[in-house]
Short mmCIF file of C-alpha atoms in Angstrom, two decimals:
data_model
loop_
_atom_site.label_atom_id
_atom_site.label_comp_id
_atom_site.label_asym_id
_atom_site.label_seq_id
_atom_site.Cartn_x
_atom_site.Cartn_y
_atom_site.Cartn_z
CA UNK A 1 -140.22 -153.91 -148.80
CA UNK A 2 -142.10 -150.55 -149.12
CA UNK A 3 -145.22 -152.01 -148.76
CA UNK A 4 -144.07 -154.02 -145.65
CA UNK A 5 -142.70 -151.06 -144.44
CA UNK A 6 -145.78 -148.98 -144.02
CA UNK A 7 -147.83 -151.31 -143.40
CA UNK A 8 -146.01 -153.10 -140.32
CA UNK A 9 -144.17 -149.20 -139.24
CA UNK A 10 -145.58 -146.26 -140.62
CA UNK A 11 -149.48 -147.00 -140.47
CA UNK A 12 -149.40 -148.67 -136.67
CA UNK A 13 -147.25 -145.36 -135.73
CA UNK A 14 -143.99 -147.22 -134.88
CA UNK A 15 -141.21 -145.21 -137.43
CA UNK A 16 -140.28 -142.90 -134.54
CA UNK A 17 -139.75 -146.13 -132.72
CA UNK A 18 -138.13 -147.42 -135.54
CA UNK A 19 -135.77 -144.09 -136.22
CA UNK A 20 -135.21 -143.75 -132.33
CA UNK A 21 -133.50 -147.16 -132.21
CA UNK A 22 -131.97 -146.95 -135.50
CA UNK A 23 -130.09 -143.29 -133.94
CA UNK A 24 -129.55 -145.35 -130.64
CA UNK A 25 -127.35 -148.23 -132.13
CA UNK A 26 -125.61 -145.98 -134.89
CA UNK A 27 -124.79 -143.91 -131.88
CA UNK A 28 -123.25 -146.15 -129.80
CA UNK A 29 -120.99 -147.63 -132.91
CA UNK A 30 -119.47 -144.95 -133.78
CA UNK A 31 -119.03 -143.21 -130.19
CA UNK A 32 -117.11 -146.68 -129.70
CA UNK A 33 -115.20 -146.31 -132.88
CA UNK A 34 -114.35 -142.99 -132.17
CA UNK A 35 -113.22 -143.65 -128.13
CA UNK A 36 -111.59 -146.44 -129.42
CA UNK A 37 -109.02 -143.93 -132.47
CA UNK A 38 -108.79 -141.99 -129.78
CA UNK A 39 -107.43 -144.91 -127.26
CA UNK A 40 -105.26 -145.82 -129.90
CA UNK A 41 -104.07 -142.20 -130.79
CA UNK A 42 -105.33 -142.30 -133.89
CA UNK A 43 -107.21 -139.85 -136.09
CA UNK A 44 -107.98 -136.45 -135.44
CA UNK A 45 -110.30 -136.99 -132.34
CA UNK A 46 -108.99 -136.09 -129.03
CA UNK A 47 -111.20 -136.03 -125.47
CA UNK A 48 -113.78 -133.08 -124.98
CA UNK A 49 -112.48 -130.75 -121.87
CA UNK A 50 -112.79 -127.64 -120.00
CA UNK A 51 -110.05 -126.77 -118.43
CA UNK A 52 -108.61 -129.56 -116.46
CA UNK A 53 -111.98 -131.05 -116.63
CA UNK A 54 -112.84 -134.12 -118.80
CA UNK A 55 -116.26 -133.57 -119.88
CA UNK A 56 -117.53 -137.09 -120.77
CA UNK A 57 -119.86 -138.04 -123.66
CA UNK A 58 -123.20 -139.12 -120.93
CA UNK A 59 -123.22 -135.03 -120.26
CA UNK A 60 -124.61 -134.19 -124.10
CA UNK A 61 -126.16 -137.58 -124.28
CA UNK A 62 -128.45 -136.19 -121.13
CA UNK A 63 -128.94 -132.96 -122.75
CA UNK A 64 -129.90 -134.71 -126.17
CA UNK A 65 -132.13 -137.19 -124.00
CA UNK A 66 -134.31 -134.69 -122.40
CA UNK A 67 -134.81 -132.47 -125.34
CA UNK A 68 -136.37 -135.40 -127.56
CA UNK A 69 -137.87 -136.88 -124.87
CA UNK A 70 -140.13 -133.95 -124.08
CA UNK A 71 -140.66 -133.19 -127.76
CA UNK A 72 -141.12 -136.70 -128.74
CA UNK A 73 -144.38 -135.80 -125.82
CA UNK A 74 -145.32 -132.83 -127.04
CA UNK A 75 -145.38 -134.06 -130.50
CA UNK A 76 -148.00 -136.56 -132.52
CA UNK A 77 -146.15 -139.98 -133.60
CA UNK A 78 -147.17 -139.22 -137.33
CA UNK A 79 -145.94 -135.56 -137.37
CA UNK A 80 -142.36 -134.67 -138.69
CA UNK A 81 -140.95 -133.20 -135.25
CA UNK A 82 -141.84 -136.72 -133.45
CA UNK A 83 -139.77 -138.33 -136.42
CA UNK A 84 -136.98 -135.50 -135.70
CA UNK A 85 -137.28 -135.63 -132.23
CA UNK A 86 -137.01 -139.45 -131.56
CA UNK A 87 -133.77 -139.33 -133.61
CA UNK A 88 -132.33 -136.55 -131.11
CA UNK A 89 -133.58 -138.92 -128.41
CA UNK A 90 -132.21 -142.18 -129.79
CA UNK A 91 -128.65 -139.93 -130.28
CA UNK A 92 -128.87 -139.24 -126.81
CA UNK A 93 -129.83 -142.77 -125.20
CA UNK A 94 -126.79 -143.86 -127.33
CA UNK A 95 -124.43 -141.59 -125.52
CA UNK A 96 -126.22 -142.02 -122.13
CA UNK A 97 -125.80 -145.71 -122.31
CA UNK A 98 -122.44 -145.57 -123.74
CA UNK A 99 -121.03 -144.67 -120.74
CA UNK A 100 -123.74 -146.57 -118.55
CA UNK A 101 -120.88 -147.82 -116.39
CA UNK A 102 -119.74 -144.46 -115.44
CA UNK A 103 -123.07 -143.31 -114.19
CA UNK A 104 -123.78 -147.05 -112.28
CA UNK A 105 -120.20 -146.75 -110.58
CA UNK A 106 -119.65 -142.85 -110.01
CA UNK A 107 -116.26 -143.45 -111.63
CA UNK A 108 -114.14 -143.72 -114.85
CA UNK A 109 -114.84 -147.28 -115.45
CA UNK A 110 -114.68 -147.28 -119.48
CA UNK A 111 -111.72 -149.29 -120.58
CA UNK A 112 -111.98 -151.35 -117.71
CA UNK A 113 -113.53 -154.50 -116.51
CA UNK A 114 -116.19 -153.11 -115.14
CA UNK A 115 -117.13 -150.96 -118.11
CA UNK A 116 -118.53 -154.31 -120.15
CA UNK A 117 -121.54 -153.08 -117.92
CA UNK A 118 -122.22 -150.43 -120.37
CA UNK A 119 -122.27 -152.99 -123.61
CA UNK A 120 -124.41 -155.34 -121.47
CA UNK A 121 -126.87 -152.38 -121.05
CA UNK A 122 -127.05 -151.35 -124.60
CA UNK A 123 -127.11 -154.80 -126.00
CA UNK A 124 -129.96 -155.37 -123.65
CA UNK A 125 -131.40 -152.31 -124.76
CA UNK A 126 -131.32 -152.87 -128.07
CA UNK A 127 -133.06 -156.04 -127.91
CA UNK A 128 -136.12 -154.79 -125.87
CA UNK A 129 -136.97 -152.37 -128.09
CA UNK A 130 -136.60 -154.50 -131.35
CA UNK A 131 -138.82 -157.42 -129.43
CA UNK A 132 -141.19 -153.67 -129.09
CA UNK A 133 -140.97 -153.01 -132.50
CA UNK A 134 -141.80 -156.58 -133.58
CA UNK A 135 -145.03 -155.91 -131.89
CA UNK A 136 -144.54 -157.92 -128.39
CA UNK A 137 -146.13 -155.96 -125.62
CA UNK A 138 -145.45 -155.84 -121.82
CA UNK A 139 -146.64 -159.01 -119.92
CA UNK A 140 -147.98 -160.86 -122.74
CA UNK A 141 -150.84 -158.25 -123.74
CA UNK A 142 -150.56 -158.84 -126.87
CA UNK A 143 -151.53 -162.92 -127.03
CA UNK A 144 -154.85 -161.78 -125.95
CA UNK A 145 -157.77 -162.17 -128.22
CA UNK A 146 -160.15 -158.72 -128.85
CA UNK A 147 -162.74 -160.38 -126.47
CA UNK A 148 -160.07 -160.33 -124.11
CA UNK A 149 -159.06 -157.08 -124.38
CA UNK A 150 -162.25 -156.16 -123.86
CA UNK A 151 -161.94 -158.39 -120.49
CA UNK A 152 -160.72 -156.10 -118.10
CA UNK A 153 -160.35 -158.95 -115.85
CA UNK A 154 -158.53 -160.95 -118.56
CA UNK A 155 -156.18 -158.36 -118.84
CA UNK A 156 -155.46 -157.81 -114.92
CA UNK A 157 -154.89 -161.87 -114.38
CA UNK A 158 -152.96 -161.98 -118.24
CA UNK A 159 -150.32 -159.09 -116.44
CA UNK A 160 -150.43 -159.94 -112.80
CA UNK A 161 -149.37 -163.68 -113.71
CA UNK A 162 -146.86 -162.60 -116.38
CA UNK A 163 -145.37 -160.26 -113.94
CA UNK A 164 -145.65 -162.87 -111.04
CA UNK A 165 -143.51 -164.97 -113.76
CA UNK A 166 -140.62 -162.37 -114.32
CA UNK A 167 -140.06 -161.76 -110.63
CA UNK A 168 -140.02 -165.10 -109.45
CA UNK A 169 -136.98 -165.34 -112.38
CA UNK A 170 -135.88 -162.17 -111.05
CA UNK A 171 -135.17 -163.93 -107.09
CA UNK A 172 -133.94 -166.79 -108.58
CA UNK A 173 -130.63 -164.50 -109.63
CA UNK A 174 -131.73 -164.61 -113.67
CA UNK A 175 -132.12 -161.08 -114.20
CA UNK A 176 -131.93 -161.37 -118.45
CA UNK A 177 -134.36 -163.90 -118.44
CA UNK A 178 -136.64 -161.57 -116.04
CA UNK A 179 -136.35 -158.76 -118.34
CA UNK A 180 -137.19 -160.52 -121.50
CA UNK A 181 -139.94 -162.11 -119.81
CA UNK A 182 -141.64 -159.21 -119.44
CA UNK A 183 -142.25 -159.21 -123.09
CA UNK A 184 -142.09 -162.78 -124.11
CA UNK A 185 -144.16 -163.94 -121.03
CA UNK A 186 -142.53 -168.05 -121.94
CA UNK A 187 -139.21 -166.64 -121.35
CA UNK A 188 -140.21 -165.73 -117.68
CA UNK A 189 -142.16 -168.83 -117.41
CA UNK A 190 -138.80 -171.05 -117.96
CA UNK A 191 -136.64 -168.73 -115.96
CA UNK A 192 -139.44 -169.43 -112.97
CA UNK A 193 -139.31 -172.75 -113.16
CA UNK A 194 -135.35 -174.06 -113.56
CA UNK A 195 -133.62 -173.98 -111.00
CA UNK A 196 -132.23 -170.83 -108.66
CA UNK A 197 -128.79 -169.59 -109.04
CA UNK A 198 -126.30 -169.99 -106.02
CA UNK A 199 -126.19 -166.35 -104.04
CA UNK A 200 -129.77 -165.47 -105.36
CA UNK A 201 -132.33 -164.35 -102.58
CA UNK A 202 -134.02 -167.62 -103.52
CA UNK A 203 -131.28 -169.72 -103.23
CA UNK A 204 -131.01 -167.95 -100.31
CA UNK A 205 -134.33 -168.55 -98.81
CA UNK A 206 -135.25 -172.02 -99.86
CA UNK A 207 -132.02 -173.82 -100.30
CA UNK A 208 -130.15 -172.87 -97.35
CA UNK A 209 -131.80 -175.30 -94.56
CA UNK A 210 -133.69 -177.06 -96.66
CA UNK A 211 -133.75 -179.18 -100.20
CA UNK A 212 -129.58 -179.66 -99.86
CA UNK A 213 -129.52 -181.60 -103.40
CA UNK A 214 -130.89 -178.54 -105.04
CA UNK A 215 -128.47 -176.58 -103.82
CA UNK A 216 -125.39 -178.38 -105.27
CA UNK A 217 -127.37 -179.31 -108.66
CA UNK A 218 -127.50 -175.28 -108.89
CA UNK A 219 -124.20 -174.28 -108.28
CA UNK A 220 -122.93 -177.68 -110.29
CA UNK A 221 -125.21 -175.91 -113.22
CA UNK A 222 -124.14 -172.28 -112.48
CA UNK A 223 -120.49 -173.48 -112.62
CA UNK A 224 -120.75 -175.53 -115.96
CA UNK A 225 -122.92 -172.54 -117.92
CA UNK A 226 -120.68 -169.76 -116.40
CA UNK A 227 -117.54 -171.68 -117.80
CA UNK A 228 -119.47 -172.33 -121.42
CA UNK A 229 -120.73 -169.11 -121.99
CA UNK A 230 -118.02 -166.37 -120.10
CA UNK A 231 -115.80 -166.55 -122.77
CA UNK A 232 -118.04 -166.53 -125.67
CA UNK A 233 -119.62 -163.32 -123.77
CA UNK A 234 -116.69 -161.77 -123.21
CA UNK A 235 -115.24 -162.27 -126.66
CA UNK A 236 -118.32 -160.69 -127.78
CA UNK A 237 -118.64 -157.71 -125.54
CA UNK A 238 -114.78 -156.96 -126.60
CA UNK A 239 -115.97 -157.08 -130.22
CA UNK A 240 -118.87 -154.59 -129.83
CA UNK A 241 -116.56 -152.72 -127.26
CA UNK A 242 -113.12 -153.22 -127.22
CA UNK A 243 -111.00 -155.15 -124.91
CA UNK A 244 -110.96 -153.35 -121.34
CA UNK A 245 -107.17 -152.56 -120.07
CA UNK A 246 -105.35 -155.40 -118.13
CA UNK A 247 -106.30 -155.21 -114.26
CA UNK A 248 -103.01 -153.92 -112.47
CA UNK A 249 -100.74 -156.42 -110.64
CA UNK A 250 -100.79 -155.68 -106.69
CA UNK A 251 -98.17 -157.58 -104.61
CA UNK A 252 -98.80 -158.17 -101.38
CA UNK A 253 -97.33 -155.53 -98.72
CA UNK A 254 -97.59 -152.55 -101.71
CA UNK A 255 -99.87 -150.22 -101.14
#
């Protein structure tokens, strides 16, 4: 394991990577165990304020952000302070991302519905950089051979149809797939080629007026994977997260 260890991390200058990601996931459990004690009034944790002002955990998670993203910069990545400083950074993406929702929605989303948005984002984040850390690189760089590399012109096509790839997956309403194409360059290849989802700006565009049996075949398959997967997702996101408060009951006429 040692030997795997600095050869596949420490030698090809990935442990920052490596600690960054390790602070970043750590982070975000137990911010989420602690919100969660403190949902539950449990345990000696209580909300952070000033005054009558709730300061949220995203303030020191930018704070934390900025200060080991600028020394992670100003530092080598086989030095000591780039090891220290991606671990402040990977503290403060954790706390940044944490509350991802509140930032996206300029409001106290959290324990609500749309607060899954910040598990979504660090799940998603998570991912990309482990698929980084496995060695995959942006656009499919890394299937090239040395000659290749050497190719500047084999580069620029390798990218440019890669990122053609992830953006045509990105109209077609598949942003996931989009995003992990851009590292696994057959990911974006699939999501380009199935078919759009219904409300997508390719949908949109070419199955409006035209191509009519496309059209139902995608919403037929967006209705069938949305009911097979939404409550698998959600039952996942309220494991990693907790279960978001019931939506109020409005009757009609109340304000």
């Amino acid at each position: 394991m040692g030997h795997w260890l600095h050869r596949n991390i420490v030698e090809p200058g990935k442990l920052p990577l490596l600690l960054a990601l390790t602070a970043f996931v750590l982070t975000f459990v137990v911010t989420r165990v602690i919100t969660r004690l403190i949902r539950a009034g449990k345990g000696p944790f209580g909300n952070i304020k000033a005054g009558d002002v709730h300061i949220h955990h995203v303030v020191p998670g930018v704070v934390l952000s900025v200060l080991g993203g600028f020394g992670a910069v100003a530092s080598t990545r086989y030095g000591v302070g780039s090891a220290l400083f991606a671990i402040v950074f990977g503290i403060g993406a954790g706390l940044v991302l944490d509350e991802f929702a509140l930032i996206l929605y300029l409001d106290d989303v959290y324990w609500t519905e749309a607060g899954r948005k910040s598990v979504e984002a660090v799940v998603l984040t998570a991912a990309l950089v482990g698929f980084v850390l496995a060695g995959f690189s942006p656009f499919g760089v890394n299937d090239l051979t040395a000659a290749e590399l050497h190719d500047r012109a084999g580069v620029i096509v390798s990218v440019g149809v890669n990122f053609l790839f992830s953006l045509i997956a990105l109209s077609k309403g598949k942003a996931r797939t989009a995003v992990f194409g851009v590292l696994v360059p057959l990911v974006a290849l699939v999501g380009a080629i199935r078919l759009a989802r219904p409300g997508s700006p390719w949908a949109k565009r070419f199955y409006r007026k035209r191509r009519h049996r496309a059209r139902a075949r995608s919403t037929l398959r967006a209705y069938h994977h949305d009911r097979r997967w939404a409550g698998p997702r959600r039952a996942f996101q309220d494991w990693i997260g907790g279960k978001p408060d019931p939506e109020p009951v409005r009757i009609p006429g109340r304000q």
